[in-house]
């Protein structure tokens, strides 16, 4: 069993947790993910590692409440345990030799972007960060990004904080202004990553995206997380989750990601109703 | 006792096909005591014991059947468990017809003795009646790590534990059993039986650590640092293969591994399960092995009209005959000499599968007739779900993190077949991680071979 040792709400729909998992904490690197089950009979879900403390033996996860499992997870308190917490899985983000990188995060994807930005910063790389949120209330990890970025741009869809607009606007400006990024690393909703690539590809700026498809075992057995990358079938769990953004078929990934939408919506509603009843 | 000269073996009582294809309860119901006694009486107790040579783990078959004849079912169980760590599993899923039973003298003039059915009877009798008081052997001071809790790992662990080794089994998933829990469906192998066998091993002192992915959470080299003197790798088959045809990324296309894992490990077939699975109207399964039969029969139970397409003929089907017959009885259609060329979609979902007719030509390197396409023979099969069951390639996680571990060009770990030794001293391997997808009993045989070699290696140090 894996104990929750810290829990903090970052915004109304995003929660941070530190989980006691010493073996995972010892090995985790930025860009990797874990698989968890909240309870026996729970669903296995992948979450990308948002941080780790090797000494304390804890791994940080940051998740958005989007369905039944994340709703159940959010109902757990400090001191309670998760049934399963396995990892670290996937390949770490490659940072070797990078000297100037633009990290682009969207929404809860920023939680995954942060450890990568921190790692790059620690390795002496110049980090520019562009993060995007729907509105001011949803902005997360601003101070943390400030600490590891030499330039931080915050965008909101409605202009209630930072600059109004999407992340690709300042990215395009920066590239056109002659910021010679070795690489752009983008993590966020599929549609955001697709448009980041549409921005960087014409300029020829190498772009790495972190994919988060539906997974079951996460260890290279079931093949559920397959993606088409460069015309070939790749498995996010063992070949990724980072891929060359120029090669990823985003439209296909978006369709596959929606395969269980009806089921998910239904079970999310049921779970919410169950919790409501408990409260009553 | 008089020998029963009936030429045919007692039939296995089963759930009626049109009942069982709507539920996930076990298909085969097992012999009664009376049937078991009568079937056991067909055994001639041959002195040269040809059946034993057909068993990959060399169970003393005539000896256990003698005990059954005497009505000493617990005695029979003791004899089986000397050689097999998973009797209730093997009695169900072993292809006895090509192993022990294929060597049975009674098979020359009639049907062989129903050895598998008797093994199952004995194991089930034990599980129901015997009180569990396993003698935990005295610790011999040596620790061994086993990677993977599938049939090869459990067998290796069981054999070593019986010799006094402290064995830790590391399992990547949340439940022990490997393919026995994620791959083989409930209706062929009830999961409570797997759990029972695993519990028996735990009682012997075997420790099972779930949620540990060797190669990721802990490496093979670190296992040695942790004080394990030898490591057995039984990490199983890996990533599913796809055909590389257009449309394989459409919603509604599964690998058999994914489809079966959702249903078996995650119980997606049950109402209220947290894990979803598609309830297809028309499912097409591509492939002809045991896994294809499992996927087909599972899809049928979820309410689909099911068609299996296979590129050779019925004669070449690699699945066990019994599985094919069960599938056919349950109303699953087969299209032989048929191969998919494209999966057609609509709005991102499967709409149909375009197939072509094949004909058999000269045998290929596998010795089987090579199927070649018939020009202009394409036709469409309507479907909303396609399940690819055309094999797997070994899991890359261990080989990519273990220096000096040699693998062949298909990614299988290279071993000395006599011992299971790999290119790394103290590291042994067996099962699908070595051979690619094969049977439960072959994996168990490999686990057994390695356990013996590990014992010799450690005691010789």
XYZ file of C-alpha atoms in Angstrom:
741
model
C 0.000 0.000 0.000
C 1.215 3.478 -0.829
C 0.514 6.221 1.682
C -0.528 9.761 0.795
C 1.803 11.992 2.841
C 0.850 15.377 1.433
C -2.163 16.762 -0.397
C -2.795 20.247 -1.682
C -5.419 21.684 -3.953
C -3.751 23.780 -6.664
C -6.991 25.009 -8.142
C -10.614 23.814 -7.988
C -9.963 20.912 -10.371
C -6.263 20.188 -9.914
C -4.755 18.439 -6.891
C -1.175 17.731 -5.847
C -0.252 14.649 -3.826
C 2.998 13.237 -2.509
C 2.907 9.473 -2.308
C 5.193 7.282 -0.244
C 6.804 4.963 -2.805
C 10.524 4.675 -2.005
C 11.467 2.321 -4.832
C 9.786 4.544 -7.423
C 11.219 7.721 -5.866
C 14.719 6.276 -6.093
C 14.495 5.838 -9.856
C 12.015 8.417 -11.154
C 13.194 10.970 -13.702
C 11.399 13.892 -15.331
C 9.215 12.741 -18.195
C 8.461 9.273 -16.795
C 5.099 8.104 -15.537
C 3.561 5.823 -12.935
C 0.469 3.608 -12.943
C -1.851 3.720 -9.965
C -5.043 2.160 -8.709
C -6.900 3.952 -5.967
C -8.510 0.797 -4.562
C -8.819 -2.934 -5.161
C -11.017 -3.335 -8.263
C -10.023 0.172 -9.322
C -8.961 1.166 -12.795
C -5.264 1.402 -13.673
C -4.430 4.945 -14.746
C -1.129 6.437 -15.868
C 0.013 9.755 -14.406
C 3.214 11.485 -15.348
C 5.636 12.110 -12.496
C 5.415 15.722 -11.334
C 8.339 15.481 -8.907
C 10.136 13.211 -6.468
C 12.148 13.306 -3.272
C 14.666 10.490 -3.270
C 15.551 10.991 0.391
C 12.012 11.071 1.716
C 11.036 8.314 -0.716
C 8.050 10.194 -2.091
C 6.751 10.794 -5.598
C 4.648 13.811 -6.509
C 1.604 13.525 -8.732
C -0.567 16.377 -9.926
C -3.867 15.446 -11.488
C -6.958 17.064 -12.876
C -10.310 15.670 -11.805
C -11.684 14.519 -15.138
C -13.314 11.174 -14.460
C -14.346 8.538 -11.951
C -10.837 7.457 -10.952
C -9.416 10.961 -10.479
C -12.580 11.878 -8.544
C -12.014 8.895 -6.219
C -8.341 9.791 -5.919
C -9.227 13.352 -4.959
C -11.470 12.028 -2.174
C -8.500 10.378 -0.477
C -6.920 12.204 2.428
C -3.425 12.417 3.849
C -2.680 9.177 5.728
C -4.859 7.062 3.457
C -3.277 4.650 0.998
C -3.449 3.873 -2.685
C -3.796 0.190 -3.564
C -1.101 0.337 -6.231
C 1.597 2.727 -7.380
C 4.027 1.243 -9.896
C 6.860 2.716 -11.878
C 8.734 4.643 -12.984
C 7.670 3.728 -16.505
C 8.579 5.042 -19.914
C 11.763 6.802 -20.926
C 12.935 9.954 -19.157
C 12.908 13.190 -21.145
C 16.262 13.610 -22.887
C 17.988 16.784 -21.785
C 21.633 15.991 -22.618
C 23.417 18.762 -24.482
C 20.481 21.159 -24.552
C 21.535 24.756 -23.965
C 18.431 26.758 -24.761
C 14.943 25.300 -24.584
C 11.420 26.642 -24.679
C 9.127 24.603 -22.416
C 5.455 24.948 -23.331
C 2.802 23.731 -20.898
C -0.949 23.747 -21.142
C -3.345 23.322 -18.194
C -2.536 20.358 -15.978
C 0.246 19.467 -18.463
C 2.232 22.175 -16.672
C 2.606 19.739 -13.782
C 4.690 17.515 -16.036
C 6.462 20.401 -17.721
C 7.738 21.703 -14.389
C 10.168 18.885 -13.469
C 11.542 18.989 -17.001
C 12.069 22.772 -16.806
C 13.676 22.337 -13.375
C 15.988 19.626 -14.631
C 17.071 21.700 -17.620
C 17.654 24.701 -15.358
C 19.741 22.634 -12.963
C 21.842 21.387 -15.878
C 22.638 24.962 -16.848
C 20.283 25.207 -19.788
C 18.561 28.531 -20.528
C 14.865 27.872 -20.051
C 12.066 29.953 -21.486
C 8.637 28.865 -20.346
C 5.250 29.538 -21.851
C 2.259 28.242 -19.901
C -1.382 28.522 -20.836
C -4.601 28.217 -18.803
C -8.272 28.877 -19.421
C -8.464 31.618 -16.797
C -6.805 33.156 -13.731
C -8.338 30.691 -11.260
C -6.742 27.763 -13.025
C -3.185 29.080 -13.042
C -0.869 26.649 -11.233
C 2.817 26.481 -10.257
C 3.621 30.073 -11.206
C 6.302 30.559 -8.527
C 7.905 27.229 -9.294
C 8.169 28.066 -12.994
C 9.520 31.523 -12.199
C 12.304 29.938 -10.159
C 13.599 27.827 -13.024
C 12.907 29.970 -16.081
C 14.853 32.973 -17.300
C 11.713 34.051 -19.106
C 8.156 33.086 -18.135
C 5.088 33.939 -20.193
C 1.645 33.187 -18.808
C -1.284 33.061 -21.188
C -4.996 32.795 -20.396
C -7.805 32.169 -22.845
C -9.903 35.010 -21.421
C -7.115 37.436 -20.534
C -7.992 37.361 -16.817
C -4.300 36.860 -16.009
C -1.058 37.281 -17.940
C -1.610 37.823 -21.630
C -4.815 36.932 -23.432
C -4.376 34.276 -26.077
C -2.968 30.836 -26.786
C 0.563 29.560 -26.097
C 1.475 29.406 -29.763
C 1.284 33.210 -30.156
C 4.281 34.061 -27.900
C 6.084 30.932 -29.149
C 5.784 32.126 -32.736
C 6.934 35.601 -31.743
C 9.957 34.223 -29.921
C 10.984 32.048 -32.860
C 10.488 34.916 -35.303
C 12.442 37.248 -33.028
C 15.392 34.932 -33.479
C 15.443 33.005 -30.193
C 17.469 30.051 -31.350
C 15.969 27.258 -29.302
C 17.752 23.920 -29.473
C 14.401 22.369 -28.770
C 10.811 23.069 -27.823
C 9.263 20.677 -25.273
C 5.465 20.783 -25.261
C 3.155 19.114 -22.767
C -0.554 19.667 -22.602
C -3.790 18.813 -24.359
C -3.330 17.023 -27.703
C -4.787 19.934 -29.607
C -2.303 22.322 -27.995
C 0.636 20.076 -28.843
C -0.649 19.760 -32.390
C -0.661 23.543 -32.806
C 2.730 23.947 -31.138
C 4.108 21.580 -33.759
C 2.286 23.519 -36.490
C 4.157 26.590 -35.211
C 7.616 25.063 -34.838
C 7.688 22.762 -37.853
C 7.801 25.505 -40.508
C 10.671 27.082 -38.577
C 12.415 23.739 -38.262
C 12.714 23.892 -34.453
C 12.927 20.366 -33.078
C 9.884 19.713 -30.892
C 9.357 16.979 -28.342
C 5.827 16.208 -27.138
C 4.739 14.085 -24.172
C 1.893 11.743 -25.105
C -0.627 10.415 -22.622
C -2.809 7.844 -24.408
C -5.142 5.326 -22.790
C -3.115 2.601 -21.072
C -3.797 -0.521 -19.090
C -0.689 -2.352 -17.949
C 1.798 0.375 -18.919
C 4.645 -2.156 -19.002
C 4.758 -3.118 -22.663
C 2.228 -5.920 -22.711
C -1.224 -4.836 -23.863
C -0.545 -2.496 -26.768
C -3.450 -0.197 -25.896
C -1.265 2.924 -25.864
C -0.181 2.629 -29.478
C 0.326 5.729 -31.572
C 1.354 6.309 -35.142
C 4.703 8.096 -35.196
C 6.457 8.603 -38.500
C 4.045 6.148 -40.090
C 5.003 3.402 -37.642
C 3.141 1.910 -34.692
C 4.814 2.970 -31.443
C 3.891 2.209 -27.850
C 3.848 5.192 -25.487
C 4.606 3.012 -22.456
C 7.948 1.658 -23.656
C 8.908 3.798 -26.685
C 7.668 7.053 -25.109
C 5.917 8.916 -23.633
C 8.107 11.559 -25.360
C 8.058 11.576 -29.154
C 9.258 13.754 -31.987
C 6.301 16.096 -32.399
C 6.871 16.448 -36.144
C 6.145 12.747 -36.606
C 3.130 12.174 -34.303
C -0.315 11.662 -35.859
C -2.257 13.894 -33.455
C -5.630 13.585 -35.179
C -5.545 9.816 -34.803
C -4.431 10.124 -31.166
C -7.358 12.467 -30.447
C -9.859 10.009 -31.924
C -8.376 7.065 -30.028
C -8.312 9.076 -26.813
C -12.078 9.534 -27.062
C -12.894 5.838 -27.520
C -14.447 5.390 -24.068
C -15.826 8.923 -23.686
C -19.431 7.826 -23.115
C -18.432 5.180 -20.586
C -16.145 7.624 -18.808
C -18.778 10.331 -18.612
C -21.321 7.872 -17.258
C -19.011 6.392 -14.617
C -17.840 9.882 -13.600
C -21.455 10.924 -13.019
C -22.140 7.741 -11.049
C -19.091 8.293 -8.875
C -20.032 11.914 -8.202
C -23.570 10.862 -7.275
C -22.180 8.229 -4.928
C -20.023 10.774 -3.120
C -22.972 13.190 -2.931
C -25.103 10.483 -1.311
C -22.352 9.761 1.200
C -22.238 13.439 2.139
C -26.008 13.550 2.605
C -8.781 -53.949 -9.720
C -10.111 -54.867 -13.123
C -9.032 -52.674 -16.007
C -11.874 -50.758 -17.625
C -11.557 -51.713 -21.311
C -13.998 -49.083 -22.574
C -12.248 -47.682 -25.712
C -13.381 -44.112 -25.156
C -12.451 -41.821 -22.295
C -15.206 -40.408 -20.159
C -16.495 -37.205 -21.626
C -15.968 -34.007 -19.716
C -19.300 -32.622 -18.547
C -19.668 -29.081 -19.847
C -22.155 -26.221 -19.723
C -24.415 -26.366 -22.813
C -23.022 -24.210 -25.635
C -26.016 -21.890 -25.930
C -25.979 -21.329 -22.167
C -22.257 -20.859 -21.660
C -21.830 -18.407 -24.533
C -23.811 -15.938 -22.413
C -21.846 -16.280 -19.185
C -18.261 -16.232 -17.925
C -18.540 -19.275 -15.631
C -16.248 -22.186 -16.289
C -17.173 -24.203 -19.387
C -15.871 -27.592 -18.234
C -17.468 -28.810 -15.023
C -15.048 -31.567 -13.999
C -15.396 -35.301 -13.324
C -17.394 -36.638 -10.419
C -15.673 -39.095 -8.041
C -17.471 -41.967 -9.719
C -16.363 -40.921 -13.210
C -12.813 -40.341 -11.988
C -12.647 -43.854 -10.501
C -13.961 -45.379 -13.697
C -11.613 -43.338 -15.902
C -8.623 -44.182 -13.684
C -9.466 -47.850 -14.137
C -8.716 -47.474 -17.864
C -5.021 -46.949 -17.036
C -2.886 -50.043 -17.675
C -0.135 -48.835 -15.296
C 2.463 -49.573 -17.984
C 5.870 -50.349 -16.573
C 7.675 -48.226 -19.211
C 5.444 -45.199 -18.479
C 5.394 -43.589 -21.946
C 3.027 -40.860 -20.686
C 5.642 -39.490 -18.285
C 8.051 -38.798 -21.134
C 5.318 -36.727 -22.787
C 4.971 -34.456 -19.766
C 7.224 -31.378 -19.756
C 7.411 -31.523 -15.944
C 7.493 -35.360 -15.761
C 4.603 -35.958 -13.400
C 4.553 -39.601 -12.206
C 1.311 -40.185 -14.041
C 0.701 -43.944 -13.539
C 1.509 -43.550 -9.836
C -1.019 -40.793 -9.267
C -3.645 -42.671 -11.257
C -3.017 -45.760 -9.090
C -3.859 -43.623 -6.058
C -7.036 -42.415 -7.744
C -8.009 -46.054 -8.369
C -7.608 -46.669 -4.630
C -9.780 -43.662 -3.862
C -6.804 -41.990 -2.173
C -7.241 -38.629 -3.893
C -5.040 -36.757 -1.453
C -2.294 -39.323 -2.068
C -2.720 -38.718 -5.799
C -2.393 -34.977 -5.213
C 0.835 -35.458 -3.266
C 2.353 -37.362 -6.186
C 1.345 -34.698 -8.715
C 2.571 -31.856 -6.539
C 6.028 -33.427 -6.290
C 6.473 -32.460 -9.944
C 3.986 -29.676 -10.587
C 3.438 -26.451 -8.694
C 0.163 -25.724 -10.481
C -1.886 -28.936 -10.805
C -5.327 -27.315 -10.984
C -4.070 -24.989 -13.707
C -2.390 -27.684 -15.787
C -5.361 -30.008 -15.557
C -7.298 -27.262 -17.328
C -5.019 -25.604 -19.825
C -2.353 -28.147 -20.827
C -2.601 -29.513 -24.369
C -2.574 -33.091 -23.043
C -3.576 -34.449 -26.450
C -0.127 -33.587 -27.819
C 1.752 -34.430 -24.613
C 1.132 -37.152 -22.013
C -2.039 -38.469 -23.636
C -0.401 -38.686 -27.074
C 1.947 -41.351 -25.656
C -0.722 -43.383 -23.839
C -0.865 -47.050 -24.870
C -4.665 -46.982 -24.670
C -4.579 -44.421 -27.472
C -3.343 -46.989 -29.967
C -6.654 -48.839 -30.256
C -8.995 -46.279 -28.792
C -8.787 -43.061 -26.865
C -5.992 -42.436 -24.369
C -6.698 -42.249 -20.651
C -8.099 -38.807 -19.744
C -4.946 -37.875 -17.828
C -5.602 -34.131 -17.873
C -9.156 -34.587 -16.650
C -7.963 -36.838 -13.839
C -5.281 -34.326 -12.882
C -7.910 -31.612 -12.708
C -10.187 -33.838 -10.634
C -7.423 -34.586 -8.144
C -6.365 -30.943 -7.822
C -9.951 -29.743 -7.386
C -10.636 -32.482 -4.832
C -7.595 -31.379 -2.873
C -8.577 -27.700 -3.038
C -12.054 -28.530 -1.754
C -11.260 -31.119 0.901
C -7.714 -30.971 2.125
C -6.808 -28.793 5.028
C -3.836 -26.675 4.111
C -0.902 -27.622 6.225
C 2.051 -27.179 3.989
C 5.373 -28.073 5.530
C 7.439 -24.965 5.187
C 10.974 -26.187 4.494
C 13.856 -24.995 6.626
C 15.703 -21.960 5.197
C 18.942 -23.052 3.570
C 20.517 -19.593 3.821
C 20.245 -18.670 0.134
C 18.050 -16.100 -1.590
C 16.800 -16.252 -5.179
C 14.821 -13.618 -7.100
C 12.200 -14.561 -9.667
C 11.014 -12.008 -12.221
C 7.377 -12.465 -13.191
C 4.668 -14.509 -11.478
C 3.421 -16.372 -14.529
C 3.661 -20.150 -14.992
C 7.458 -20.279 -15.405
C 8.154 -17.964 -12.467
C 5.717 -19.681 -10.101
C 7.095 -23.113 -10.985
C 10.691 -22.006 -10.516
C 9.772 -20.320 -7.216
C 7.861 -23.371 -5.962
C 10.646 -25.821 -6.777
C 13.286 -23.660 -5.109
C 11.144 -22.961 -2.046
C 10.661 -26.705 -1.559
C 14.462 -26.989 -1.391
C 14.676 -24.348 1.337
C 15.531 -21.270 -0.696
C 14.068 -17.923 0.270
C 12.374 -16.892 -2.979
C 11.045 -13.426 -3.824
C 8.853 -13.138 -6.891
C 8.603 -9.669 -8.459
C 5.435 -8.964 -10.415
C 4.876 -5.818 -12.516
C 1.072 -5.962 -12.327
C -1.095 -5.663 -9.229
C -2.059 -9.355 -9.102
C 0.100 -12.476 -9.195
C -0.389 -15.035 -11.963
C 0.869 -13.415 -15.153
C -0.867 -14.765 -18.237
C -3.008 -17.008 -16.008
C -4.777 -13.876 -14.734
C -4.503 -11.329 -17.548
C -4.629 -13.662 -20.542
C -6.626 -16.839 -19.980
C -10.333 -16.093 -19.489
C -12.353 -16.926 -16.397
C -14.470 -19.433 -18.348
C -11.380 -21.542 -19.063
C -9.463 -20.944 -15.854
C -11.341 -19.421 -12.915
C -9.190 -16.820 -11.200
C -9.929 -18.233 -7.751
C -8.056 -21.356 -8.813
C -5.004 -19.310 -9.748
C -5.235 -17.504 -6.431
C -5.399 -20.807 -4.584
C -2.266 -22.090 -6.322
C -0.472 -18.823 -5.556
C -1.554 -19.047 -1.909
C -0.139 -22.573 -1.720
C 3.224 -21.207 -2.852
C 3.015 -18.386 -0.317
C 2.421 -20.984 2.387
C 5.684 -22.586 1.263
C 7.385 -19.281 2.083
C 7.476 -17.715 -1.385
C 7.162 -13.943 -1.136
C 5.323 -12.122 -3.913
C 6.051 -8.438 -4.484
C 3.497 -6.895 -6.837
C 3.843 -3.478 -8.516
C 7.578 -3.983 -9.039
C 8.753 -3.746 -12.629
C 12.147 -5.373 -12.946
C 14.149 -3.363 -15.450
C 12.467 -0.165 -14.263
C 11.707 -0.081 -10.524
C 14.663 -2.329 -9.768
C 17.252 -3.651 -12.224
C 18.601 -7.194 -12.431
C 22.002 -5.942 -11.243
C 20.409 -4.344 -8.186
C 18.782 -7.674 -7.316
C 22.283 -9.126 -6.902
C 23.237 -6.107 -4.760
C 20.203 -6.865 -2.606
C 21.672 -10.265 -1.779
C 19.918 -12.531 -4.240
C 22.403 -15.112 -5.454
C 20.575 -15.996 -8.643
C 17.830 -14.440 -10.757
C 15.255 -16.241 -12.875
C 13.638 -14.147 -15.617
C 10.153 -15.282 -16.551
C 8.824 -11.942 -17.705
C 6.623 -13.417 -20.385
C 5.577 -12.333 -23.814
C 5.646 -8.698 -24.667
C 4.114 -6.250 -27.060
C 1.411 -7.421 -29.411
C 2.130 -7.585 -33.109
C -0.026 -5.792 -35.631
C -0.281 -6.492 -39.340
C 0.812 -3.065 -40.515
C -2.329 -2.616 -42.603
C -4.354 0.561 -42.980
C -6.936 1.223 -40.278
C -5.293 -0.557 -37.333
C -5.412 2.626 -35.247
C -9.183 3.052 -35.599
C -11.317 2.942 -32.463
C -12.631 -0.592 -32.163
C -9.311 -2.240 -33.081
C -7.758 -4.122 -30.189
C -4.794 -6.374 -29.747
C -5.916 -9.644 -28.177
C -3.668 -8.786 -25.219
C -5.510 -5.541 -24.568
C -8.961 -7.014 -25.073
C -8.215 -9.963 -22.784
C -6.423 -7.846 -20.162
C -9.398 -5.526 -19.907
C -11.716 -8.493 -19.379
C -9.576 -10.859 -17.329
C -7.269 -8.743 -15.188
C -9.533 -5.697 -14.972
C -12.894 -7.577 -15.010
C -14.360 -5.214 -17.599
C -16.981 -7.843 -18.501
C -18.652 -7.356 -15.123
C -21.322 -4.710 -14.643
C -19.976 -1.823 -12.638
C -16.342 -2.492 -13.502
C -14.146 0.609 -13.350
C -12.442 -0.409 -16.592
C -14.376 -0.128 -19.854
C -14.405 -2.556 -22.771
C -16.306 -2.372 -26.023
C -19.425 -4.508 -26.306
C -19.208 -5.069 -30.034
C -22.051 -6.034 -32.340
C -19.871 -7.723 -34.923
C -16.349 -8.671 -33.978
C -13.692 -10.092 -36.275
C -10.766 -11.896 -34.685
C -7.618 -12.184 -36.794
C -5.495 -15.259 -36.037
C -5.912 -18.929 -35.205
C -4.080 -19.599 -31.945
C -5.362 -20.270 -28.433
C -5.299 -16.544 -27.710
C -7.490 -15.912 -30.761
C -9.971 -18.510 -29.471
C -9.993 -16.865 -26.041
C -10.610 -13.441 -27.585
C -13.352 -14.794 -29.866
C -15.187 -16.575 -27.060
C -14.890 -13.530 -24.795
C -16.305 -11.220 -27.482
C -19.146 -13.704 -27.996
C -19.969 -13.634 -24.293
C -20.072 -9.837 -24.422
C -22.841 -10.161 -27.014
C -21.072 -9.961 -30.381
C -21.517 -11.965 -33.547
C -18.013 -13.289 -33.918
C -16.004 -14.345 -36.957
C -12.469 -15.699 -36.797
C -10.416 -15.115 -39.934
C -7.366 -17.290 -40.446
C -5.061 -17.325 -43.434
C -4.522 -21.072 -43.595
C -7.063 -23.923 -43.361
C -8.782 -25.506 -40.381
C -6.134 -28.226 -40.372
C -3.316 -25.743 -39.694
C -5.070 -23.887 -36.844
C -2.461 -23.631 -34.076
C -5.117 -23.568 -31.318
C -5.925 -26.697 -29.326
C -8.554 -28.792 -31.051
C -10.734 -28.654 -27.948
C -10.720 -24.848 -27.939
C -11.651 -24.716 -31.617
C -14.493 -27.187 -31.085
C -15.761 -25.257 -28.087
C -15.667 -22.029 -30.081
C -17.544 -23.586 -32.991
C -20.192 -25.046 -30.676
C -20.668 -21.601 -29.154
C -21.642 -20.197 -32.533
C -18.391 -18.571 -33.604
C -17.959 -18.478 -37.388
C -14.635 -19.285 -39.028
C -13.405 -18.005 -42.365
C -10.362 -19.987 -43.409
C -7.883 -19.076 -46.164
C -8.786 -15.471 -45.459
C -6.451 -12.586 -44.698
C -7.250 -8.933 -43.901
C -5.820 -6.281 -46.203
C -7.410 -3.139 -44.771
C -9.730 -2.018 -41.988
C -12.288 0.500 -43.195
C -13.472 3.214 -40.845
C -16.124 5.859 -40.444
C -15.709 8.846 -38.077
C -12.679 7.176 -36.561
C -14.457 3.883 -35.788
C -14.230 0.489 -37.473
C -16.907 -0.071 -40.127
C -15.700 -3.182 -41.901
C -12.669 -5.261 -42.663
C -11.523 -5.900 -46.198
C -10.189 -9.425 -46.641
C -8.731 -11.440 -49.456
C -8.910 -15.109 -50.255
C -5.718 -17.105 -49.826
C -4.503 -20.405 -51.208
C -1.834 -22.698 -49.833
C 1.444 -23.216 -51.654
C 4.815 -24.750 -50.779
C 5.713 -25.139 -47.076
C 7.619 -22.191 -45.559
C 10.479 -22.282 -43.017
C 7.979 -23.219 -40.268
C 7.114 -26.319 -42.269
C 3.534 -25.172 -42.773
C 2.057 -24.505 -46.205
C 2.587 -20.870 -47.105
C -0.613 -18.961 -47.783
C -0.541 -16.755 -50.881
C -3.239 -14.271 -51.904
C -5.655 -14.959 -54.732
C -5.631 -11.939 -57.073
C -8.863 -9.959 -57.221
C -10.545 -11.922 -54.417
C -11.076 -9.028 -51.974
C -14.351 -8.836 -50.118
C -15.656 -6.930 -47.131
C -16.850 -8.253 -43.761
C -18.984 -5.839 -41.780
C -17.565 -5.269 -38.278
C -17.419 -2.675 -35.524
C -14.571 -4.392 -33.694
C -11.376 -6.080 -34.898
C -9.127 -8.011 -32.527
C -5.605 -8.717 -33.741
C -4.301 -11.978 -32.371
C -1.211 -12.622 -34.433
C 1.428 -13.000 -31.743
C 3.729 -10.905 -29.615
C 7.346 -9.841 -29.465
C 9.324 -10.171 -26.210
C 9.150 -7.380 -23.648
C 12.058 -4.950 -24.106
C 12.273 -3.657 -20.505
C 14.723 -6.194 -19.069
C 17.068 -6.606 -22.009
C 17.410 -2.825 -22.370
C 18.475 -2.406 -18.736
C 20.585 -5.531 -18.213
C 24.122 -5.338 -19.580
C 25.526 -8.499 -21.057
C 22.187 -10.281 -21.411
C 22.167 -11.679 -24.938
C 18.951 -11.832 -26.937
C 18.249 -13.297 -30.365
C 17.139 -11.279 -33.357
C 13.509 -11.605 -32.346
C 14.311 -10.234 -28.892
C 14.022 -13.541 -27.015
C 16.579 -14.118 -24.254
C 19.172 -16.672 -25.351
C 19.530 -19.612 -22.945
C 21.141 -22.998 -22.701
C 18.075 -25.195 -23.090
C 19.414 -27.836 -20.709
C 19.720 -25.374 -17.824
C 18.032 -22.076 -18.644
C 21.376 -20.279 -18.165
C 21.685 -16.937 -19.954
C 24.846 -15.129 -21.039
C 25.030 -13.594 -17.544
C 26.369 -15.676 -14.660
C 23.653 -16.401 -12.137
C 20.891 -15.192 -14.444
C 18.474 -17.797 -15.786
C 15.420 -17.392 -17.989
C 12.488 -19.355 -19.316
C 8.966 -19.206 -20.679
C 7.703 -16.791 -23.306
C 10.530 -14.313 -22.556
C 12.789 -16.920 -24.162
C 10.599 -18.748 -26.672
C 8.026 -16.155 -27.668
C 4.376 -17.066 -27.157
C 4.084 -20.755 -26.237
C 2.110 -22.843 -23.729
C 1.700 -22.709 -19.969
C 3.212 -26.154 -19.497
C 6.298 -25.437 -21.619
C 6.891 -22.339 -19.506
C 6.478 -24.474 -16.379
C 8.947 -26.993 -17.763
C 11.453 -24.189 -18.314
C 10.890 -22.883 -14.778
C 11.519 -26.363 -13.445
C 14.695 -26.853 -15.468
C 16.024 -23.497 -14.282
C 15.181 -24.228 -10.634
C 17.268 -27.385 -10.797
C 20.158 -25.551 -12.468
C 19.966 -22.658 -9.972
C 20.094 -25.134 -7.082
C 23.167 -26.797 -8.607
C 24.794 -23.404 -9.285
C 24.288 -22.115 -5.754
C 25.191 -25.340 -3.965
C 28.316 -25.600 -6.130
C 29.521 -22.101 -5.277
